Structure formats: C-alpha cells, structure tokens
Short mmCIF file of C-alpha atoms in Angstrom, two decimals:
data_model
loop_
_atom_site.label_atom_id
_atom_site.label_comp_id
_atom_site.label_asym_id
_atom_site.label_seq_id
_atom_site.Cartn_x
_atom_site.Cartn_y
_atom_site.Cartn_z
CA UNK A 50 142.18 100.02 80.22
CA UNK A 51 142.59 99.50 76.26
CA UNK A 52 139.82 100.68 74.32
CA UNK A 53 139.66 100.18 69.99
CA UNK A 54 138.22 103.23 68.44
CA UNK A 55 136.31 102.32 65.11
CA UNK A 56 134.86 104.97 62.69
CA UNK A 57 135.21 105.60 59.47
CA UNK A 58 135.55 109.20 60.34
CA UNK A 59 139.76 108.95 61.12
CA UNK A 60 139.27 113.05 62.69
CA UNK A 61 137.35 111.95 64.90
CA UNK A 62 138.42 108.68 65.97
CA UNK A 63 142.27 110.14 66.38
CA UNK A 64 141.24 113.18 68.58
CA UNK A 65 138.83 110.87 70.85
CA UNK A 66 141.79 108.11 71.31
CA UNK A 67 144.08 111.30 71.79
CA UNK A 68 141.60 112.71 74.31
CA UNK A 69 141.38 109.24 76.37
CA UNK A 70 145.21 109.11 76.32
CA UNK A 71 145.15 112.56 78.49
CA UNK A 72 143.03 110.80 80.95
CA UNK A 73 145.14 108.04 81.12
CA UNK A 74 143.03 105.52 79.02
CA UNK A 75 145.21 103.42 76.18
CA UNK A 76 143.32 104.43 72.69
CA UNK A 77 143.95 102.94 69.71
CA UNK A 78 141.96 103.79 66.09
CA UNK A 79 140.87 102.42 62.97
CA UNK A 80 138.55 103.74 60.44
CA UNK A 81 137.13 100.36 58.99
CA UNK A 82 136.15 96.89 59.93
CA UNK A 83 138.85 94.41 57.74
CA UNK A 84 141.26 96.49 60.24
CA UNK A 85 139.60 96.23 63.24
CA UNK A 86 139.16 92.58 62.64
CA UNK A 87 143.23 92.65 62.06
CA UNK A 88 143.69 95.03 65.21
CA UNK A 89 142.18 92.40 67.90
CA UNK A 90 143.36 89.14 66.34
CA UNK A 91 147.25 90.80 67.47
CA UNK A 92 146.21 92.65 70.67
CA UNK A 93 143.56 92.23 73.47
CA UNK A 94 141.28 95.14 74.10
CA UNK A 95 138.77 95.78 77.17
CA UNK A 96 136.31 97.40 75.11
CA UNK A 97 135.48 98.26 71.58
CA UNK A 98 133.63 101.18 70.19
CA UNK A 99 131.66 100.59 67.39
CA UNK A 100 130.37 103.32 64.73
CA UNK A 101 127.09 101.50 63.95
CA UNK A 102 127.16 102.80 59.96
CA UNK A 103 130.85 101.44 58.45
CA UNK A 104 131.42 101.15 55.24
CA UNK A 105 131.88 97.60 54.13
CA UNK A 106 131.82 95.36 57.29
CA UNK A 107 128.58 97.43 59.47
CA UNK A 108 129.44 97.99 63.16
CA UNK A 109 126.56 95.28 63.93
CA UNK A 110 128.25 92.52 61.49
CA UNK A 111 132.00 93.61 63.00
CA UNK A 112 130.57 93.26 66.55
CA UNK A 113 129.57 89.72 66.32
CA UNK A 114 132.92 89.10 64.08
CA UNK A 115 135.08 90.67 66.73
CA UNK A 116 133.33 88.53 69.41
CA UNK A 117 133.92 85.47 67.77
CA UNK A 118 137.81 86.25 67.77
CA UNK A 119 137.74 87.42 71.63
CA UNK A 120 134.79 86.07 73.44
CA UNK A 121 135.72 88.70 76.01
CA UNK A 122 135.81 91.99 74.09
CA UNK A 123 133.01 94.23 75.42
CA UNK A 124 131.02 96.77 73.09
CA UNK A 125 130.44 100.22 72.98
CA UNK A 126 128.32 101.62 70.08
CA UNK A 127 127.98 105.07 69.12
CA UNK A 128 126.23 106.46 65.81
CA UNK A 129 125.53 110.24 64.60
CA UNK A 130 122.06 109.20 63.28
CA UNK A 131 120.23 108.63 66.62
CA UNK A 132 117.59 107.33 64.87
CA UNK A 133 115.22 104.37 66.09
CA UNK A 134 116.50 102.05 63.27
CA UNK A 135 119.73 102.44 64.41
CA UNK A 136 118.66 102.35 68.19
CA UNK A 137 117.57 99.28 68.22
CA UNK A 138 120.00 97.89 66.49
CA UNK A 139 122.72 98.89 68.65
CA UNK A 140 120.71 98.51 71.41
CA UNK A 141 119.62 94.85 70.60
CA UNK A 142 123.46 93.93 70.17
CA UNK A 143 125.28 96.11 72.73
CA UNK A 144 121.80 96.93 75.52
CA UNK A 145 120.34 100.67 75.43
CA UNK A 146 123.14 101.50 78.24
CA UNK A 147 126.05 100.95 75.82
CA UNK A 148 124.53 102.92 72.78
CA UNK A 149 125.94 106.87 72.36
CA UNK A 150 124.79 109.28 70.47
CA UNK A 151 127.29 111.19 68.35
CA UNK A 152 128.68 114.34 69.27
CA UNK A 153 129.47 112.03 72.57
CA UNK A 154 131.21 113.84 75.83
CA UNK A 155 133.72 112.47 76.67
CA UNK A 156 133.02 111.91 80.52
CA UNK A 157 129.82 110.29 79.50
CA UNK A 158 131.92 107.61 77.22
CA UNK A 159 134.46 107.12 79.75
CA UNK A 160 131.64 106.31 82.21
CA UNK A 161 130.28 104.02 80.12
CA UNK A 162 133.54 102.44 79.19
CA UNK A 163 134.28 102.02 83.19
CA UNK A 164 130.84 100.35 83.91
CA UNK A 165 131.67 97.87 81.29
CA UNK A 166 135.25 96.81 82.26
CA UNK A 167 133.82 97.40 85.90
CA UNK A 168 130.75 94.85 84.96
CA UNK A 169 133.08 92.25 83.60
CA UNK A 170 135.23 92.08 87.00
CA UNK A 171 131.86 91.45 89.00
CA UNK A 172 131.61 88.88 86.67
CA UNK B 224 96.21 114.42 33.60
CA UNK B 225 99.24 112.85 34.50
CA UNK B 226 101.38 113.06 31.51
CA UNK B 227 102.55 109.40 28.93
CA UNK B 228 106.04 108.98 28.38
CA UNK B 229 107.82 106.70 25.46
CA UNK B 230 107.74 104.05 27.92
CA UNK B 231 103.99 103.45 27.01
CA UNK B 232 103.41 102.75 30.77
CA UNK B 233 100.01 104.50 32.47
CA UNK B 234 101.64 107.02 35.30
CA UNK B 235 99.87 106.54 38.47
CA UNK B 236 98.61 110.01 39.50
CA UNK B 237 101.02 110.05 42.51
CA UNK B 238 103.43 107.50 41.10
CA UNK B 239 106.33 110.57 41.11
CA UNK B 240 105.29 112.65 43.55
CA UNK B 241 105.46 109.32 46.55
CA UNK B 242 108.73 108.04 44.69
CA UNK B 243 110.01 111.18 45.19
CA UNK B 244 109.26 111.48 48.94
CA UNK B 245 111.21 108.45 49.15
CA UNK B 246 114.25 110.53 47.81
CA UNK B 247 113.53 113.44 49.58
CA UNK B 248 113.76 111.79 52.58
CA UNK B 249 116.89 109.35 51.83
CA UNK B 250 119.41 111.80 50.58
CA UNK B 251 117.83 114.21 53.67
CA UNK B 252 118.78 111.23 56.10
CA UNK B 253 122.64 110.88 53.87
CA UNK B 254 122.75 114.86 54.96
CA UNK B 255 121.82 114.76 57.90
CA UNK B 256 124.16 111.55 58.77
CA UNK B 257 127.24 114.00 56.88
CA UNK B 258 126.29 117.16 59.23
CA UNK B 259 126.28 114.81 62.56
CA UNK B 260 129.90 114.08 61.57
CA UNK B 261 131.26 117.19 60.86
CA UNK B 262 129.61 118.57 64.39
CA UNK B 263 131.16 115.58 66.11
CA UNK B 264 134.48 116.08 64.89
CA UNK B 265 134.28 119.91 65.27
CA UNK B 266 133.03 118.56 68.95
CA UNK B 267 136.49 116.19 69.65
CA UNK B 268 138.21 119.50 68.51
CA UNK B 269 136.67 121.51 70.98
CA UNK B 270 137.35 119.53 73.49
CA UNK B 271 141.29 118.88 72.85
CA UNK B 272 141.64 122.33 73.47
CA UNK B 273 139.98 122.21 76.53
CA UNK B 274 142.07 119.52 77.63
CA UNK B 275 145.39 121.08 76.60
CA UNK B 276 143.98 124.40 78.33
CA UNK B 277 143.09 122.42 81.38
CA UNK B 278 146.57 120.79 80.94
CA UNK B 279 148.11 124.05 80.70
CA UNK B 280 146.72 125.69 84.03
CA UNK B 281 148.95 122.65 85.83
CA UNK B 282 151.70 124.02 84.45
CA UNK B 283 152.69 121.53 81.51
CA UNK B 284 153.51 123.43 78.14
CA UNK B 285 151.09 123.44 74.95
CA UNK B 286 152.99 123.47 71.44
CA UNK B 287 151.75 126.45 69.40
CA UNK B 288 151.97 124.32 66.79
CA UNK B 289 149.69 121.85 67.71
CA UNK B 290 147.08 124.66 68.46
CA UNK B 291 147.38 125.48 65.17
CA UNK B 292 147.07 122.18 63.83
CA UNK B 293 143.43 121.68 65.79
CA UNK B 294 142.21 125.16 64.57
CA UNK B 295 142.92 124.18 61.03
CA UNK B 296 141.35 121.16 61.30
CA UNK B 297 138.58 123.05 63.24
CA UNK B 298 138.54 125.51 60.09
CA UNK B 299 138.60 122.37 57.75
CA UNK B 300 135.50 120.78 59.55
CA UNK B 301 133.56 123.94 59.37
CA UNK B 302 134.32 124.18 55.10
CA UNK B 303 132.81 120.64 55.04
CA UNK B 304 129.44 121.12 56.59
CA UNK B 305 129.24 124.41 54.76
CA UNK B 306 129.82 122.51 51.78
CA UNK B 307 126.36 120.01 52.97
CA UNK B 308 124.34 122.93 53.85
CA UNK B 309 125.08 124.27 50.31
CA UNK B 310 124.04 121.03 48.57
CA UNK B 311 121.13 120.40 50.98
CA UNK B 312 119.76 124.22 50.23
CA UNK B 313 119.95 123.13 46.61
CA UNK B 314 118.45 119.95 46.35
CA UNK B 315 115.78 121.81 49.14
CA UNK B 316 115.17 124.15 45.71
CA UNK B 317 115.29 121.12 42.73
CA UNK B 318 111.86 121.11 43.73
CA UNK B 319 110.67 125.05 43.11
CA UNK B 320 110.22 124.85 39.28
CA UNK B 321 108.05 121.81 38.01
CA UNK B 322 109.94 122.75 34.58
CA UNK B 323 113.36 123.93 33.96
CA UNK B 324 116.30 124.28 31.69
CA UNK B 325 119.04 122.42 33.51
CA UNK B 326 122.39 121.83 32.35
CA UNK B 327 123.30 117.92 32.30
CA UNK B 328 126.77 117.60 33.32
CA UNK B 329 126.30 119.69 36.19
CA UNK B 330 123.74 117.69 37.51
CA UNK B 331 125.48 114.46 37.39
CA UNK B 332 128.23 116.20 39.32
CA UNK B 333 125.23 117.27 41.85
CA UNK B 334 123.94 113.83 42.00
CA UNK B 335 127.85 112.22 42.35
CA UNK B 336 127.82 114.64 45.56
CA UNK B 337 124.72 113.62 46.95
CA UNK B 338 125.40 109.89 46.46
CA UNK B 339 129.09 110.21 47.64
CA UNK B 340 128.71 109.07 51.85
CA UNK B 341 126.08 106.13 49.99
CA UNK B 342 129.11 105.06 47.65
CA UNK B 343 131.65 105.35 50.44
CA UNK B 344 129.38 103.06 52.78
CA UNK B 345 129.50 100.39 49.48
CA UNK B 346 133.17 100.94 49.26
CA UNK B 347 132.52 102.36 45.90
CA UNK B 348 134.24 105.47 44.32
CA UNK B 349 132.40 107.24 42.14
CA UNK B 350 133.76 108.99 39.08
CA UNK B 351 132.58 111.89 36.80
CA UNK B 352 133.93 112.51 33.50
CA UNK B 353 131.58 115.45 32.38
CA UNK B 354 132.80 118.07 34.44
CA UNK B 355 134.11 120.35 32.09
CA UNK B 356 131.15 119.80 29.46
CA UNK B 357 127.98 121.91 29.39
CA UNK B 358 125.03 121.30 28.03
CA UNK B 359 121.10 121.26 28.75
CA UNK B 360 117.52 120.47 28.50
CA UNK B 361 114.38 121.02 29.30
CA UNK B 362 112.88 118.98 31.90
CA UNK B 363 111.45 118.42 35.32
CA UNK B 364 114.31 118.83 37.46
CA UNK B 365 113.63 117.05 40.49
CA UNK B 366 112.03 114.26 38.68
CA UNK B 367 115.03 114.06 36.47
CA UNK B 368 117.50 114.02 39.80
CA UNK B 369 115.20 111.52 41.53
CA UNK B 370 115.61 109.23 38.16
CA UNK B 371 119.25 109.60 38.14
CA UNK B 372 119.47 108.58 41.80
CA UNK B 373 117.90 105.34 41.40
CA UNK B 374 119.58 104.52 38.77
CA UNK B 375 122.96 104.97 40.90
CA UNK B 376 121.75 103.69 43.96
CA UNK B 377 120.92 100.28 41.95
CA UNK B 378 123.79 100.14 40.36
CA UNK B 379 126.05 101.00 44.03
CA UNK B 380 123.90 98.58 45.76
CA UNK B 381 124.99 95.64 42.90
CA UNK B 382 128.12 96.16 42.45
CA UNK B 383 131.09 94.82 44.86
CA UNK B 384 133.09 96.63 47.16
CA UNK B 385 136.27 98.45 45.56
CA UNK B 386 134.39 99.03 42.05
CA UNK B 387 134.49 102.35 40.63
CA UNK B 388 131.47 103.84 38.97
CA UNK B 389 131.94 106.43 35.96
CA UNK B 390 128.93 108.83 35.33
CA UNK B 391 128.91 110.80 32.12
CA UNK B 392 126.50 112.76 29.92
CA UNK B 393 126.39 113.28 26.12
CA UNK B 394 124.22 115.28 23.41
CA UNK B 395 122.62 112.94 21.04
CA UNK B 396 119.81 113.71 18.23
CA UNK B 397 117.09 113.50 21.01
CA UNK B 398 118.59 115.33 23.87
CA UNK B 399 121.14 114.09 26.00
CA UNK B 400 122.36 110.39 27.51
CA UNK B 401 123.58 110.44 31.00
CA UNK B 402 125.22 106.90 31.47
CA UNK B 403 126.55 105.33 34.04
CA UNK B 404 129.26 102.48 33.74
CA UNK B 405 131.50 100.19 35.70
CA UNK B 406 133.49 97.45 34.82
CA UNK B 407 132.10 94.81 36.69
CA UNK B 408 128.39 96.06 35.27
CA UNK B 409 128.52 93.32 32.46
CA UNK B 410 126.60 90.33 34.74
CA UNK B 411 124.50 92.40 36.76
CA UNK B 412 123.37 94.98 34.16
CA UNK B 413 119.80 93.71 33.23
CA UNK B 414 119.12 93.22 37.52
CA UNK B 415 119.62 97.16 37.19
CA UNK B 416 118.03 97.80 34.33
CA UNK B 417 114.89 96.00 35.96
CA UNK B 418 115.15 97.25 39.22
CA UNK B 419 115.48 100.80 37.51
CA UNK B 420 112.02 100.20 35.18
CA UNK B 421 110.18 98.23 38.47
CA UNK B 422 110.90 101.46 40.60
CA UNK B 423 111.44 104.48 37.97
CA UNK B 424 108.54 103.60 36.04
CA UNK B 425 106.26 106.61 36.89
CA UNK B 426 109.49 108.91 37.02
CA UNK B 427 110.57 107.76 33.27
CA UNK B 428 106.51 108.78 31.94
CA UNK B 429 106.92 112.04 33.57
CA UNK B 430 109.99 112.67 31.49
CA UNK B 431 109.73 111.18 29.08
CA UNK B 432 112.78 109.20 28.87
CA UNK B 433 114.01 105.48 28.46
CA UNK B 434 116.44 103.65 30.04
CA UNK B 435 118.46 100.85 28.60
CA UNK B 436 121.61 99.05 27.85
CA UNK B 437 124.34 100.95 25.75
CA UNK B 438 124.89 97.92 22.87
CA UNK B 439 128.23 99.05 22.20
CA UNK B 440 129.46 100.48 25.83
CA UNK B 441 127.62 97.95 27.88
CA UNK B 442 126.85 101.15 30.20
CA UNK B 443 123.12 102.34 31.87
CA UNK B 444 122.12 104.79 29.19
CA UNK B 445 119.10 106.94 30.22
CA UNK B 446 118.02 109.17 27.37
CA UNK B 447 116.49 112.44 27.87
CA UNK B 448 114.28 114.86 25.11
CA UNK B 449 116.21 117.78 24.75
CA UNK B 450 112.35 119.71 25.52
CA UNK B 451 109.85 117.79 27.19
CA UNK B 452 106.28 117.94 25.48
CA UNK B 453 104.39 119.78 28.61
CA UNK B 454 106.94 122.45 28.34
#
C-alpha cells in the first residue's frame, strides 16, 4: 500500500510515515498542498491523508485538486480541532468513517487506510 | 455610561464587551488548535519508541542515537506547548484590570505570538521591529489587544500568500502609534482601514484612539493617548 502523508506539522507527518514503514506500509510526507499536488502528478498513491487546516491550499480544496489529477486516489482526513465545523467538512468530502481525530493511533489509521484500499478492490 | 472616543461614534453599551468574546474565543480556538499539535506529535513520539521497543524484544538492534534523537524531539515538543500554555495564561489575565499601564512594544510582540499559526495558515510571516524598545500607556488592555488583533487579522486576511507583515510601535506627542505595514498594503489599504472602523468601532471609543493611513509610510497607524480620560 502507498499512503501520502499531508500536514503542515513535518514532526508529525515524518514519525507517522516512519511508523507505517515498520508495519510494512510505504509512507511518504509533505507538509503543504503546492507539494502534494507535485507529489501525485509523479507517483500513484492508494490513499491520501489530509490535515483538514493547511496553510495555503486547505485539505478540503487539495482533496478535490488531488482527485482531479488521480480520479482514483482515496481520502483520509484527520484534523486536531475535532470540532463540528471541521466535522462536517471532512465528513461531507471524505464520509464520517474516513475523518480522524488528531492525536490518531496508529492501528485505528491503518484500519481505516485498509477498509479504503479494501473498499476500492470490491469495487 | 459607556465612555466617547475621538472617533465621535456612540459606543453601544456592549459593543466591546461582545467584540471581545469574539476574540476571546478565536485566539482560544488558534490555542487550542497549537496544543492539539504539540500532543499529537508528542503522541507519534511515543509511539516510535514503542515500536522500536517492540522491535527490540525480536531481537533487531535500536541505535542509541536515534533514541536520543526522539527524546529530544520529545523534550522539544514539550518546550512548545509550555510556551502556549504561557501565552494562553496571559491573554486568560489581559482581562483582570479594566485599566492598566502596559508597555507597547511588548504587546505587539504578544499579539505577533498570538496571531503567528493565523499568519502561517495565510502563508504570511509576520515581523516585529520593536522588540528591543520600551515604552507605555495607560489604557484598557484587553480592549487595546482585541483592537490590535483586528487590525492584523484584516490586514493577514487581504494580503497574498508569501507577504510579510512588519508591526512596530512609536512614541508620538499623544501617546504611542503601533503600525502595521506590508509592501503589498498600498491597493488594499482603505478595504482595511474600513473593515477595521466597520468592526473596531466600539473598541476605538473605548480607547480612545483612531486609526488611519500613515501619509508618508503608507502603513495602518493606530494612535493611542498616552493616559486614557477614565483613568
């Protein structure tokens, strides 16, 4: 599985994608949007997770700009807000099962990440 | 009575008092936002170690150095949110005296660390050049803060990604003039300036100050008595 960090937070981003390498997941990590966009227009990606608050390009705005370059890509937002606002934002673009809540566990975002590539092999 | 200001505007009794709610609870949501962060990287930390413990029991070897490298960063994370805490406690207490002395320059640098995760978000750095200087006045210090904060949010919120904003202060004849400036301020200056008077209008009465265009600079000047009248 290959799985595109974003979060402007590069900490946290780097030890998450370092985390998912130990369980055998390919991580890779930016910390804005203008690079993300750059990062899937050269390699494919199952799955990309989102911060919902970027600076610049917003994780909602990225979403639908990384979806027009690979129709494919599924989403993943997380956020350290957890407010409603920001709920049903991510929610609205991404569906209330692919929203986390920042600090995430790590089993719970590999679950999610599985159920998505899973969900697009049913398909 | 709710006190007049230069302006010549009536001050709606609550006018301050519900405009400052509004910043109470925006730069609370900014900490807040800054705190999840720090907790969520101190989190990823925490669990690296695990994993390298785990990783460890099955026999493969952890470098001591890399140990070291997570603990420091650990350490580093832990600084930062102290750091929050220590600016949320005192914007908490900007509220405690209705009327204080406050020295100028360090409240700008205050305000340029509340606004700084607002200005990142814009793409917009933020620059003081009062640090060293020290001066003050008399005023209502939350009021004042409040002010200053929608003055910078306007101008952040205008100007385009990349820009830098400089925030200063200087003694004048009347008090002091915080300004605020940016080199791409000279078309969208008087959409500040009214946003600032539409929204600040109750906050300039209470203190009696006026905000306009610096002639010569081109910058946000907001001018402040060196001893406000209720004082």
């Amino acid at each position: 599985m290959n799985v595109l960090l974003v979060d402007d937070e590069d900490q946290l981003v780097s030890t998450l994608a370092e985390r998912l390498e130990l369980r055998g997941i390919h991580a890779s990590w930016v910390t804005n949007g203008e690079d993300a966009i750059l990062m899937v227009k050269a390699r494919e990606f199952d799955v990309a997770v989102l911060d919902v608050k970027l600076p610049k390009i917003g994780g909602i705005e990225l979403k639908r700009r990384l979806a027009a370059i690979r129709p494919n890509l599924k989403f993943l937002f997380m956020t350290g807000h957890g407010s409603e606002e920001d709920f049903e934002a991510g929610s609205r673009e991404a569906g209330k099962d692919n929203y986390l809540v920042k600090p995430v566990r790590i089993e719970e975002l590999i679950q999610h990440l599985q159920n998505l590539v899973q969900a697009e092999k049913k398909e | 009575m709710a006190p007049s200001g230069s302006s010549g505007m009536s001050v709606p009794e609550d006018g301050p008092t519900s405009c400052g709610l509004q910043f109470f609870g925006a730069v609370s949501a900014s900490i807040s936002h800054e705190l999840k962060n720090a907790i969520a990287i101190v989190n990823e930390h925490a669990g690296l170690l695990e994993d390298l413990a785990a990783l460890a029991e099955r026999g493969r070897p952890i470098d001591p150095k890399r140990l070291k490298q997570t603990a420091a960063q650990i350490a580093r994370q832990v600084q930062r949110a102290d750091g929050i805490i220590r600016n949320m406690n005192r914007f908490a207490h900007s509220i405690d005296d209705p009327i204080k002395t406050v020295d100028l320059p360090e409240m700008v640098c205050f305000l340029s660390a509340l606004a700084e995760r607002k200005a990142t978000m814009a793409g917009v750095v933020i620059e003081v050049v009062c640090r060293d200087a020290s001066f003050s006045v008399q005023t209502r210090p939350f009021f004042l803060l409040n002010l200053l904060w929608l003055c910078l949010k306007s101008l952040i919120e205008t100007i385009p990604s990349g820009a830098v904003v400089q925030l200063g202060a200087d003694p004048n004849d009347r008090g002091v003039v915080v300004w605020l400036g940016c080199e791409h301020l000279n078309r969208s200056v008087e959409t500040i300036l009214h946003a600032v008077r539409e929204q600040a209008g109750p906050l300039l009465c209470a203190l009696e100050a006026e905000v306009a265009i610096d002639g010569t600079t081109g910058r946000i000047a907001l001018s402040v008595p060196k001893i406000i009248c209720d004082a």
